[in-house]
PDB file of C-alpha atoms in Angstrom:
ATOM      1  CA  UNK A 216      -0.078   0.013   0.027  1.00  0.00           C
ATOM      2  CA  UNK A 217       1.160   3.571  -0.814  1.00  0.00           C
ATOM      3  CA  UNK A 218       2.670   5.320   2.148  1.00  0.00           C
ATOM      4  CA  UNK A 219       0.660   8.217   3.405  1.00  0.00           C
ATOM      5  CA  UNK A 220       2.043  11.719   3.063  1.00  0.00           C
ATOM      6  CA  UNK A 221       0.699  14.164   5.674  1.00  0.00           C
ATOM      7  CA  UNK A 222      -0.323  17.514   4.276  1.00  0.00           C
ATOM      8  CA  UNK A 223      -0.212  20.055   7.264  1.00  0.00           C
ATOM      9  CA  UNK A 224      -0.570  23.241   5.222  1.00  0.00           C
ATOM     10  CA  UNK A 225      -3.541  22.221   3.486  1.00  0.00           C
ATOM     11  CA  UNK A 226      -5.122  20.854   6.709  1.00  0.00           C
ATOM     12  CA  UNK A 227      -4.545  24.107   8.634  1.00  0.00           C
ATOM     13  CA  UNK A 228      -5.591  26.365   5.800  1.00  0.00           C
ATOM     14  CA  UNK A 229      -8.959  24.624   5.445  1.00  0.00           C
ATOM     15  CA  UNK A 230      -9.472  24.344   9.222  1.00  0.00           C
ATOM     16  CA  UNK A 231      -8.808  28.023   9.788  1.00  0.00           C
ATOM     17  CA  UNK A 232     -10.941  29.149   6.845  1.00  0.00           C
ATOM     18  CA  UNK A 233     -13.879  27.018   8.105  1.00  0.00           C
ATOM     19  CA  UNK A 234     -13.567  27.986  11.711  1.00  0.00           C
ATOM     20  CA  UNK A 235     -12.962  31.564  11.276  1.00  0.00           C
ATOM     21  CA  UNK A 236     -15.711  31.961   8.627  1.00  0.00           C
ATOM     22  CA  UNK A 237     -18.276  30.465  11.213  1.00  0.00           C
ATOM     23  CA  UNK A 238     -16.762  32.619  14.133  1.00  0.00           C
ATOM     24  CA  UNK A 239     -16.952  35.722  11.985  1.00  0.00           C
ATOM     25  CA  UNK A 240     -20.562  34.796  11.175  1.00  0.00           C
ATOM     26  CA  UNK A 241     -21.203  34.679  14.953  1.00  0.00           C
ATOM     27  CA  UNK A 242     -19.413  37.991  15.623  1.00  0.00           C
ATOM     28  CA  UNK A 243     -21.513  39.766  13.116  1.00  0.00           C
ATOM     29  CA  UNK A 244     -24.783  38.406  14.319  1.00  0.00           C
ATOM     30  CA  UNK A 245     -23.733  39.079  18.094  1.00  0.00           C
ATOM     31  CA  UNK A 246     -26.762  37.390  19.482  1.00  0.00           C
ATOM     32  CA  UNK A 247     -29.569  34.791  18.933  1.00  0.00           C
ATOM     33  CA  UNK A 248     -29.476  31.415  17.240  1.00  0.00           C
ATOM     34  CA  UNK A 249     -27.197  32.609  14.554  1.00  0.00           C
ATOM     35  CA  UNK A 250     -24.469  33.331  17.110  1.00  0.00           C
ATOM     36  CA  UNK A 251     -24.749  29.846  18.779  1.00  0.00           C
ATOM     37  CA  UNK A 252     -24.938  28.176  15.409  1.00  0.00           C
ATOM     38  CA  UNK A 253     -21.774  30.045  14.280  1.00  0.00           C
ATOM     39  CA  UNK A 254     -20.005  29.261  17.522  1.00  0.00           C
ATOM     40  CA  UNK A 255     -20.780  25.570  17.291  1.00  0.00           C
ATOM     41  CA  UNK A 256     -19.904  25.119  13.688  1.00  0.00           C
ATOM     42  CA  UNK A 257     -16.654  26.972  14.239  1.00  0.00           C
ATOM     43  CA  UNK A 258     -15.921  24.732  17.096  1.00  0.00           C
ATOM     44  CA  UNK A 259     -16.401  21.450  15.336  1.00  0.00           C
ATOM     45  CA  UNK A 260     -14.559  22.552  12.156  1.00  0.00           C
ATOM     46  CA  UNK A 261     -11.181  21.075  13.108  1.00  0.00           C
ATOM     47  CA  UNK A 262     -12.789  17.787  13.825  1.00  0.00           C
ATOM     48  CA  UNK A 263     -14.923  17.674  10.644  1.00  0.00           C
ATOM     49  CA  UNK A 264     -11.818  18.584   8.558  1.00  0.00           C
ATOM     50  CA  UNK A 265      -9.638  15.977  10.306  1.00  0.00           C
ATOM     51  CA  UNK A 266     -12.322  13.083   9.820  1.00  0.00           C
ATOM     52  CA  UNK A 267     -13.064  13.991   6.267  1.00  0.00           C
ATOM     53  CA  UNK A 268      -9.159  14.294   5.588  1.00  0.00           C
ATOM     54  CA  UNK A 269      -8.530  10.768   7.159  1.00  0.00           C
ATOM     55  CA  UNK A 270     -11.502   8.995   5.678  1.00  0.00           C
ATOM     56  CA  UNK A 271     -11.305  10.407   2.154  1.00  0.00           C
ATOM     57  CA  UNK A 272      -7.610   9.552   2.075  1.00  0.00           C
ATOM     58  CA  UNK A 273      -8.404   5.966   1.213  1.00  0.00           C
ATOM     59  CA  UNK A 274      -5.129   5.018   3.036  1.00  0.00           C
ATOM     60  CA  UNK A 275      -5.793   2.034   5.136  1.00  0.00           C
ATOM     61  CA  UNK A 276      -2.822   2.776   7.610  1.00  0.00           C
ATOM     62  CA  UNK A 277      -4.062   6.337   8.361  1.00  0.00           C
ATOM     63  CA  UNK A 278      -7.716   5.309   8.815  1.00  0.00           C
ATOM     64  CA  UNK A 279      -6.816   2.380  11.118  1.00  0.00           C
ATOM     65  CA  UNK A 280      -4.439   4.648  13.058  1.00  0.00           C
ATOM     66  CA  UNK A 281      -7.152   7.175  13.597  1.00  0.00           C
ATOM     67  CA  UNK A 282      -9.584   4.510  14.765  1.00  0.00           C
ATOM     68  CA  UNK A 283      -7.035   3.060  17.328  1.00  0.00           C
ATOM     69  CA  UNK A 284      -6.105   6.451  18.601  1.00  0.00           C
ATOM     70  CA  UNK A 285      -9.924   7.069  19.388  1.00  0.00           C
ATOM     71  CA  UNK A 286     -11.107   3.724  20.775  1.00  0.00           C
ATOM     72  CA  UNK A 287      -7.847   1.888  21.418  1.00  0.00           C
ATOM     73  CA  UNK A 288      -8.122   1.870  25.162  1.00  0.00           C
ATOM     74  CA  UNK A 289      -5.013  -0.508  25.201  1.00  0.00           C
ATOM     75  CA  UNK A 290      -2.889   2.535  24.175  1.00  0.00           C
ATOM     76  CA  UNK A 291      -3.643   4.327  27.474  1.00  0.00           C
ATOM     77  CA  UNK A 292      -1.146   4.268  30.178  1.00  0.00           C
ATOM     78  CA  UNK A 293      -2.921   5.616  33.294  1.00  0.00           C
ATOM     79  CA  UNK A 294       0.091   6.542  35.213  1.00  0.00           C
ATOM     80  CA  UNK A 295       1.048   9.256  32.611  1.00  0.00           C
ATOM     81  CA  UNK A 296      -2.450  10.729  32.768  1.00  0.00           C
ATOM     82  CA  UNK A 297      -2.341  10.657  36.563  1.00  0.00           C
ATOM     83  CA  UNK A 298       1.045  12.184  36.640  1.00  0.00           C
ATOM     84  CA  UNK A 299      -0.075  14.958  34.212  1.00  0.00           C
ATOM     85  CA  UNK A 300      -3.213  15.668  36.276  1.00  0.00           C
ATOM     86  CA  UNK A 301      -1.087  15.897  39.458  1.00  0.00           C
ATOM     87  CA  UNK A 302       1.336  18.232  37.671  1.00  0.00           C
ATOM     88  CA  UNK A 303      -1.396  20.597  36.733  1.00  0.00           C
ATOM     89  CA  UNK A 304      -2.935  20.389  40.150  1.00  0.00           C
ATOM     90  CA  UNK A 305       0.563  21.442  41.653  1.00  0.00           C
ATOM     91  CA  UNK A 306       0.738  24.306  39.066  1.00  0.00           C
ATOM     92  CA  UNK A 307      -2.673  25.610  40.054  1.00  0.00           C
ATOM     93  CA  UNK A 308      -1.937  25.258  43.892  1.00  0.00           C
ATOM     94  CA  UNK A 309       1.750  26.915  43.429  1.00  0.00           C
ATOM     95  CA  UNK A 310      -0.053  29.785  41.403  1.00  0.00           C
ATOM     96  CA  UNK A 311      -2.597  30.517  44.110  1.00  0.00           C
ATOM     97  CA  UNK A 312       0.067  30.133  46.820  1.00  0.00           C
ATOM     98  CA  UNK A 313       2.208  32.798  45.195  1.00  0.00           C
ATOM     99  CA  UNK A 314      -0.732  35.159  44.733  1.00  0.00           C
ATOM    100  CA  UNK A 315      -1.644  34.773  48.403  1.00  0.00           C
ATOM    101  CA  UNK A 316       2.052  35.604  49.464  1.00  0.00           C
ATOM    102  CA  UNK A 317       1.789  38.831  47.499  1.00  0.00           C
ATOM    103  CA  UNK A 318      -1.557  39.801  48.985  1.00  0.00           C
ATOM    104  CA  UNK A 319      -4.179  37.779  46.904  1.00  0.00           C
ATOM    105  CA  UNK A 320      -7.215  36.404  48.579  1.00  0.00           C
ATOM    106  CA  UNK A 321      -6.837  32.896  50.191  1.00  0.00           C
ATOM    107  CA  UNK A 322     -10.444  32.290  48.890  1.00  0.00           C
ATOM    108  CA  UNK A 323      -8.882  31.334  45.666  1.00  0.00           C
ATOM    109  CA  UNK A 324      -8.413  27.780  47.160  1.00  0.00           C
ATOM    110  CA  UNK A 325     -12.260  27.458  46.923  1.00  0.00           C
ATOM    111  CA  UNK A 326     -14.485  26.309  44.319  1.00  0.00           C
ATOM    112  CA  UNK A 327     -16.593  28.790  42.196  1.00  0.00           C
ATOM    113  CA  UNK A 328     -20.413  28.480  42.511  1.00  0.00           C
ATOM    114  CA  UNK A 329     -20.804  28.648  38.718  1.00  0.00           C
ATOM    115  CA  UNK A 330     -18.803  28.848  35.479  1.00  0.00           C
ATOM    116  CA  UNK A 331     -17.494  32.194  34.166  1.00  0.00           C
ATOM    117  CA  UNK A 332     -19.329  31.878  30.870  1.00  0.00           C
ATOM    118  CA  UNK A 333     -22.462  30.651  29.249  1.00  0.00           C
ATOM    119  CA  UNK A 334     -23.429  30.007  25.586  1.00  0.00           C
ATOM    120  CA  UNK A 335     -27.021  30.336  24.865  1.00  0.00           C
ATOM    121  CA  UNK A 336     -28.252  28.897  28.033  1.00  0.00           C
ATOM    122  CA  UNK A 337     -26.349  25.620  27.429  1.00  0.00           C
ATOM    123  CA  UNK A 338     -24.628  24.138  30.407  1.00  0.00           C
ATOM    124  CA  UNK A 339     -21.245  25.462  30.703  1.00  0.00           C
ATOM    125  CA  UNK A 340     -19.933  22.070  32.007  1.00  0.00           C
ATOM    126  CA  UNK A 341     -21.487  20.433  28.878  1.00  0.00           C
ATOM    127  CA  UNK A 342     -19.805  23.031  26.654  1.00  0.00           C
ATOM    128  CA  UNK A 343     -16.548  22.346  28.209  1.00  0.00           C
ATOM    129  CA  UNK A 344     -16.903  18.547  27.768  1.00  0.00           C
ATOM    130  CA  UNK A 345     -17.926  18.986  24.142  1.00  0.00           C
ATOM    131  CA  UNK A 346     -15.180  21.463  23.555  1.00  0.00           C
ATOM    132  CA  UNK A 347     -12.554  19.080  24.905  1.00  0.00           C
ATOM    133  CA  UNK A 348     -13.639  16.034  22.976  1.00  0.00           C
ATOM    134  CA  UNK A 349     -14.228  17.940  19.794  1.00  0.00           C
ATOM    135  CA  UNK A 350     -11.024  19.864  19.794  1.00  0.00           C
ATOM    136  CA  UNK A 351      -8.901  16.773  20.387  1.00  0.00           C
ATOM    137  CA  UNK A 352     -10.672  14.947  17.691  1.00  0.00           C
ATOM    138  CA  UNK A 353      -9.427  17.495  15.220  1.00  0.00           C
ATOM    139  CA  UNK A 354      -6.050  18.348  16.631  1.00  0.00           C
ATOM    140  CA  UNK A 355      -4.959  14.885  17.742  1.00  0.00           C
ATOM    141  CA  UNK A 356      -6.970  13.141  15.033  1.00  0.00           C
ATOM    142  CA  UNK A 357      -4.750  14.700  12.293  1.00  0.00           C
ATOM    143  CA  UNK A 358      -3.517  18.198  13.092  1.00  0.00           C
ATOM    144  CA  UNK A 359      -0.566  17.438  15.564  1.00  0.00           C
ATOM    145  CA  UNK A 360       0.581  14.401  13.578  1.00  0.00           C
ATOM    146  CA  UNK A 361       0.620  16.359  10.423  1.00  0.00           C
ATOM    147  CA  UNK A 362       3.231  18.539  12.064  1.00  0.00           C
ATOM    148  CA  UNK A 363       4.795  15.794  14.010  1.00  0.00           C
ATOM    149  CA  UNK A 364       5.449  13.603  10.932  1.00  0.00           C
ATOM    150  CA  UNK A 365       7.947  16.040   9.832  1.00  0.00           C
ATOM    151  CA  UNK A 366       9.586  17.525  12.987  1.00  0.00           C
ATOM    152  CA  UNK A 367      10.725  16.307  16.489  1.00  0.00           C
ATOM    153  CA  UNK A 368       8.057  16.471  19.166  1.00  0.00           C
ATOM    154  CA  UNK A 369       9.800  19.438  20.631  1.00  0.00           C
ATOM    155  CA  UNK A 370       9.576  21.570  17.470  1.00  0.00           C
ATOM    156  CA  UNK A 371       6.226  20.154  16.697  1.00  0.00           C
ATOM    157  CA  UNK A 372       4.919  21.467  20.263  1.00  0.00           C
ATOM    158  CA  UNK A 373       6.236  24.933  19.426  1.00  0.00           C
ATOM    159  CA  UNK A 374       4.661  25.044  15.930  1.00  0.00           C
ATOM    160  CA  UNK A 375       1.383  23.463  16.933  1.00  0.00           C
ATOM    161  CA  UNK A 376       1.268  25.541  20.230  1.00  0.00           C
ATOM    162  CA  UNK A 377       1.526  28.755  18.075  1.00  0.00           C
ATOM    163  CA  UNK A 378      -1.300  27.406  15.698  1.00  0.00           C
ATOM    164  CA  UNK A 379      -3.486  26.477  18.491  1.00  0.00           C
ATOM    165  CA  UNK A 380      -3.035  29.910  20.209  1.00  0.00           C
ATOM    166  CA  UNK A 381      -3.730  31.725  16.949  1.00  0.00           C
ATOM    167  CA  UNK A 382      -6.861  29.502  16.259  1.00  0.00           C
ATOM    168  CA  UNK A 383      -8.568  31.027  19.357  1.00  0.00           C
ATOM    169  CA  UNK A 384      -8.363  34.694  18.244  1.00  0.00           C
ATOM    170  CA  UNK A 385     -11.848  35.319  16.987  1.00  0.00           C
ATOM    171  CA  UNK A 386     -13.297  34.028  20.277  1.00  0.00           C
ATOM    172  CA  UNK A 387     -12.143  37.302  22.005  1.00  0.00           C
ATOM    173  CA  UNK A 388     -14.990  39.154  19.954  1.00  0.00           C
ATOM    174  CA  UNK A 389     -17.838  36.604  20.538  1.00  0.00           C
ATOM    175  CA  UNK A 390     -20.091  37.591  23.438  1.00  0.00           C
ATOM    176  CA  UNK A 391     -20.401  34.803  26.131  1.00  0.00           C
ATOM    177  CA  UNK A 392     -17.028  33.049  25.519  1.00  0.00           C
ATOM    178  CA  UNK A 393     -14.296  32.789  28.096  1.00  0.00           C
ATOM    179  CA  UNK A 394     -11.990  34.693  25.778  1.00  0.00           C
ATOM    180  CA  UNK A 395     -14.551  37.535  25.439  1.00  0.00           C
ATOM    181  CA  UNK A 396     -14.574  37.946  29.218  1.00  0.00           C
ATOM    182  CA  UNK A 397     -10.691  38.227  29.096  1.00  0.00           C
ATOM    183  CA  UNK A 398     -10.859  41.057  26.390  1.00  0.00           C
ATOM    184  CA  UNK A 399     -13.199  42.931  28.582  1.00  0.00           C
ATOM    185  CA  UNK A 400     -10.823  42.852  31.491  1.00  0.00           C
ATOM    186  CA  UNK A 401      -7.739  44.051  29.380  1.00  0.00           C
ATOM    187  CA  UNK A 402      -5.159  43.357  26.792  1.00  0.00           C
ATOM    188  CA  UNK A 403      -2.751  41.868  29.337  1.00  0.00           C
ATOM    189  CA  UNK A 404      -5.111  38.995  30.062  1.00  0.00           C
ATOM    190  CA  UNK A 405      -5.521  38.426  26.219  1.00  0.00           C
ATOM    191  CA  UNK A 406      -1.824  38.344  25.655  1.00  0.00           C
ATOM    192  CA  UNK A 407      -1.415  36.034  28.747  1.00  0.00           C
ATOM    193  CA  UNK A 408      -3.988  33.404  27.381  1.00  0.00           C
ATOM    194  CA  UNK A 409      -2.537  33.368  23.838  1.00  0.00           C
ATOM    195  CA  UNK A 410       0.969  32.800  25.181  1.00  0.00           C
ATOM    196  CA  UNK A 411      -0.001  30.383  27.894  1.00  0.00           C
ATOM    197  CA  UNK A 412      -1.377  28.003  25.188  1.00  0.00           C
ATOM    198  CA  UNK A 413       2.091  27.428  23.861  1.00  0.00           C
ATOM    199  CA  UNK A 414       3.946  25.823  26.849  1.00  0.00           C
ATOM    200  CA  UNK A 415       0.626  24.071  27.750  1.00  0.00           C
ATOM    201  CA  UNK A 416       0.878  22.175  24.603  1.00  0.00           C
ATOM    202  CA  UNK A 417       4.234  20.628  25.690  1.00  0.00           C
ATOM    203  CA  UNK A 418       2.269  18.934  28.488  1.00  0.00           C
ATOM    204  CA  UNK A 419      -0.431  17.777  26.080  1.00  0.00           C
ATOM    205  CA  UNK A 420       2.143  16.554  23.674  1.00  0.00           C
ATOM    206  CA  UNK A 421       3.824  14.585  26.472  1.00  0.00           C
ATOM    207  CA  UNK A 422       0.542  12.976  27.468  1.00  0.00           C
ATOM    208  CA  UNK A 423      -0.291  12.225  23.833  1.00  0.00           C
ATOM    209  CA  UNK A 424       3.040  10.578  22.982  1.00  0.00           C
ATOM    210  CA  UNK A 425       3.488   8.750  26.276  1.00  0.00           C
ATOM    211  CA  UNK A 426      -0.035   7.303  25.795  1.00  0.00           C
ATOM    212  CA  UNK A 427       0.869   5.796  22.331  1.00  0.00           C
ATOM    213  CA  UNK A 428      -0.784   8.852  20.647  1.00  0.00           C
ATOM    214  CA  UNK A 429      -4.105   8.196  22.278  1.00  0.00           C
ATOM    215  CA  UNK A 430      -6.920  10.719  21.827  1.00  0.00           C
ATOM    216  CA  UNK A 431      -8.761   9.403  24.727  1.00  0.00           C
ATOM    217  CA  UNK A 432      -5.774  10.340  26.977  1.00  0.00           C
ATOM    218  CA  UNK A 433      -5.623  13.893  25.724  1.00  0.00           C
ATOM    219  CA  UNK A 434      -9.293  14.362  26.019  1.00  0.00           C
ATOM    220  CA  UNK A 435      -9.248  13.262  29.748  1.00  0.00           C
ATOM    221  CA  UNK A 436      -6.286  15.817  30.357  1.00  0.00           C
ATOM    222  CA  UNK A 437      -7.870  18.562  28.310  1.00  0.00           C
ATOM    223  CA  UNK A 438     -11.163  18.159  30.172  1.00  0.00           C
ATOM    224  CA  UNK A 439      -9.409  18.224  33.576  1.00  0.00           C
ATOM    225  CA  UNK A 440      -7.494  21.435  32.652  1.00  0.00           C
ATOM    226  CA  UNK A 441     -10.748  23.219  31.550  1.00  0.00           C
ATOM    227  CA  UNK A 442     -12.535  22.226  34.585  1.00  0.00           C
ATOM    228  CA  UNK A 443      -9.745  23.370  36.945  1.00  0.00           C
ATOM    229  CA  UNK A 444      -9.558  26.593  35.134  1.00  0.00           C
ATOM    230  CA  UNK A 445     -13.278  27.165  35.599  1.00  0.00           C
ATOM    231  CA  UNK A 446     -14.132  25.724  38.990  1.00  0.00           C
ATOM    232  CA  UNK A 447     -11.061  26.819  41.033  1.00  0.00           C
ATOM    233  CA  UNK A 448     -11.663  30.390  42.285  1.00  0.00           C
ATOM    234  CA  UNK A 449      -8.504  31.888  40.819  1.00  0.00           C
ATOM    235  CA  UNK A 450      -8.549  35.594  39.881  1.00  0.00           C
ATOM    236  CA  UNK A 451      -7.313  36.642  36.365  1.00  0.00           C
ATOM    237  CA  UNK A 452      -4.086  38.071  37.980  1.00  0.00           C
ATOM    238  CA  UNK A 453      -3.351  34.524  39.417  1.00  0.00           C
ATOM    239  CA  UNK A 454      -3.830  33.045  36.022  1.00  0.00           C
ATOM    240  CA  UNK A 455      -1.055  35.228  34.724  1.00  0.00           C
ATOM    241  CA  UNK A 456       1.059  33.895  37.535  1.00  0.00           C
ATOM    242  CA  UNK A 457       0.083  30.383  36.579  1.00  0.00           C
ATOM    243  CA  UNK A 458       1.529  30.808  33.148  1.00  0.00           C
ATOM    244  CA  UNK A 459       4.860  31.046  34.586  1.00  0.00           C
ATOM    245  CA  UNK A 460       4.544  27.759  36.416  1.00  0.00           C
ATOM    246  CA  UNK A 461       3.272  26.197  33.158  1.00  0.00           C
ATOM    247  CA  UNK A 462       6.463  27.351  31.610  1.00  0.00           C
ATOM    248  CA  UNK A 463       8.546  25.809  34.512  1.00  0.00           C
ATOM    249  CA  UNK A 464       6.673  22.604  34.232  1.00  0.00           C
ATOM    250  CA  UNK A 465       7.006  22.386  30.493  1.00  0.00           C
ATOM    251  CA  UNK A 466      10.823  22.962  30.773  1.00  0.00           C
ATOM    252  CA  UNK A 467      11.098  20.280  33.512  1.00  0.00           C
ATOM    253  CA  UNK A 468       9.060  17.809  31.470  1.00  0.00           C
ATOM    254  CA  UNK A 469      11.211  18.507  28.345  1.00  0.00           C
ATOM    255  CA  UNK A 470      14.416  17.959  30.286  1.00  0.00           C
ATOM    256  CA  UNK A 471      13.316  14.769  31.867  1.00  0.00           C
ATOM    257  CA  UNK A 472      12.024  13.510  28.507  1.00  0.00           C
ATOM    258  CA  UNK A 473      14.749  14.691  26.283  1.00  0.00           C
ATOM    259  CA  UNK A 474      14.864  11.481  24.293  1.00  0.00           C
ATOM    260  CA  UNK A 475      11.240  11.745  23.553  1.00  0.00           C
ATOM    261  CA  UNK A 476      11.054  15.240  22.610  1.00  0.00           C
ATOM    262  CA  UNK A 477      14.154  15.416  20.468  1.00  0.00           C
ATOM    263  CA  UNK A 478      14.138  11.965  18.760  1.00  0.00           C
ATOM    264  CA  UNK A 479      13.376  12.029  14.992  1.00  0.00           C
ATOM    265  CA  UNK A 480      13.134   8.329  14.309  1.00  0.00           C
ATOM    266  CA  UNK A 481       9.283   8.677  13.993  1.00  0.00           C
ATOM    267  CA  UNK A 482       9.694  11.131  11.211  1.00  0.00           C
ATOM    268  CA  UNK A 483       8.425   9.753   8.061  1.00  0.00           C
ATOM    269  CA  UNK A 484       7.338   6.678  10.131  1.00  0.00           C
ATOM    270  CA  UNK A 485       4.607   8.131  12.200  1.00  0.00           C
ATOM    271  CA  UNK A 486       2.094   5.394  11.164  1.00  0.00           C
ATOM    272  CA  UNK A 487       4.491   2.553  12.037  1.00  0.00           C
ATOM    273  CA  UNK A 488       3.088   1.418  15.408  1.00  0.00           C
ATOM    274  CA  UNK A 489       6.178  -0.649  16.246  1.00  0.00           C
ATOM    275  CA  UNK A 490       8.516   2.204  15.798  1.00  0.00           C
ATOM    276  CA  UNK A 491       6.369   4.537  17.851  1.00  0.00           C
ATOM    277  CA  UNK A 492       6.018   1.980  20.748  1.00  0.00           C
ATOM    278  CA  UNK A 493       9.820   1.406  20.754  1.00  0.00           C
ATOM    279  CA  UNK A 494      10.550   5.106  21.121  1.00  0.00           C
ATOM    280  CA  UNK A 495       7.913   5.527  23.806  1.00  0.00           C
ATOM    281  CA  UNK A 496       8.927   2.734  25.929  1.00  0.00           C
TER     282      UNK A 496
END
């Protein structure tokens, strides 16, 4: 069978065009059913483009790989998910602790009564759950591999982190979104969010690769991050502090896992499961 050639430029051009078209539609309408429809269609665009790209490729290896990443429970290594969850919990705790040391409220260690946003009356928890699943289906379903197929995981994390950050930009102008709330508070919080996504992707990449490129693993971790960001009573200022701890955590993870992040044996052989498993283990 012909070896599959990933096409990252085509994938991201189509994904951004579809996502930003629908989110621009939502921005122009500002309210009502059109707003929520535009929001939803923009959110699912990466997943739809990934699924269509994979299943129209007619490449058996790519299609089977997608299915295994999505439903292959055997790929998951729970200890890495648990470690990742604990790392992020430590990041949150250290961020709040630092804030308290400099005069921040100790109430930040408590849970919020509700979420900070709501889209059309839809449960924010449901929105977060759907967003986590849908985003990972697109990004880990094809997007990250499309970059990783040509680069080390370190370089891939930087490239994809920047792409992932840029993808969120229109959300700052859509009423009701978390990003819209940040824009209302000031440019510093917008910049902090966009920058924080990049080091955070190093954690996501680590979880993804260490779990044999499992989408299920990254969905679990992504969901945990989103819930922690919403249900822990952190102030916007503390979330800026948190970015520094995410950077520190990313550096530590890269240093400890240098072999994983800087190896290039998977380049050109990403769909070869034996090669991937040998490098991971």
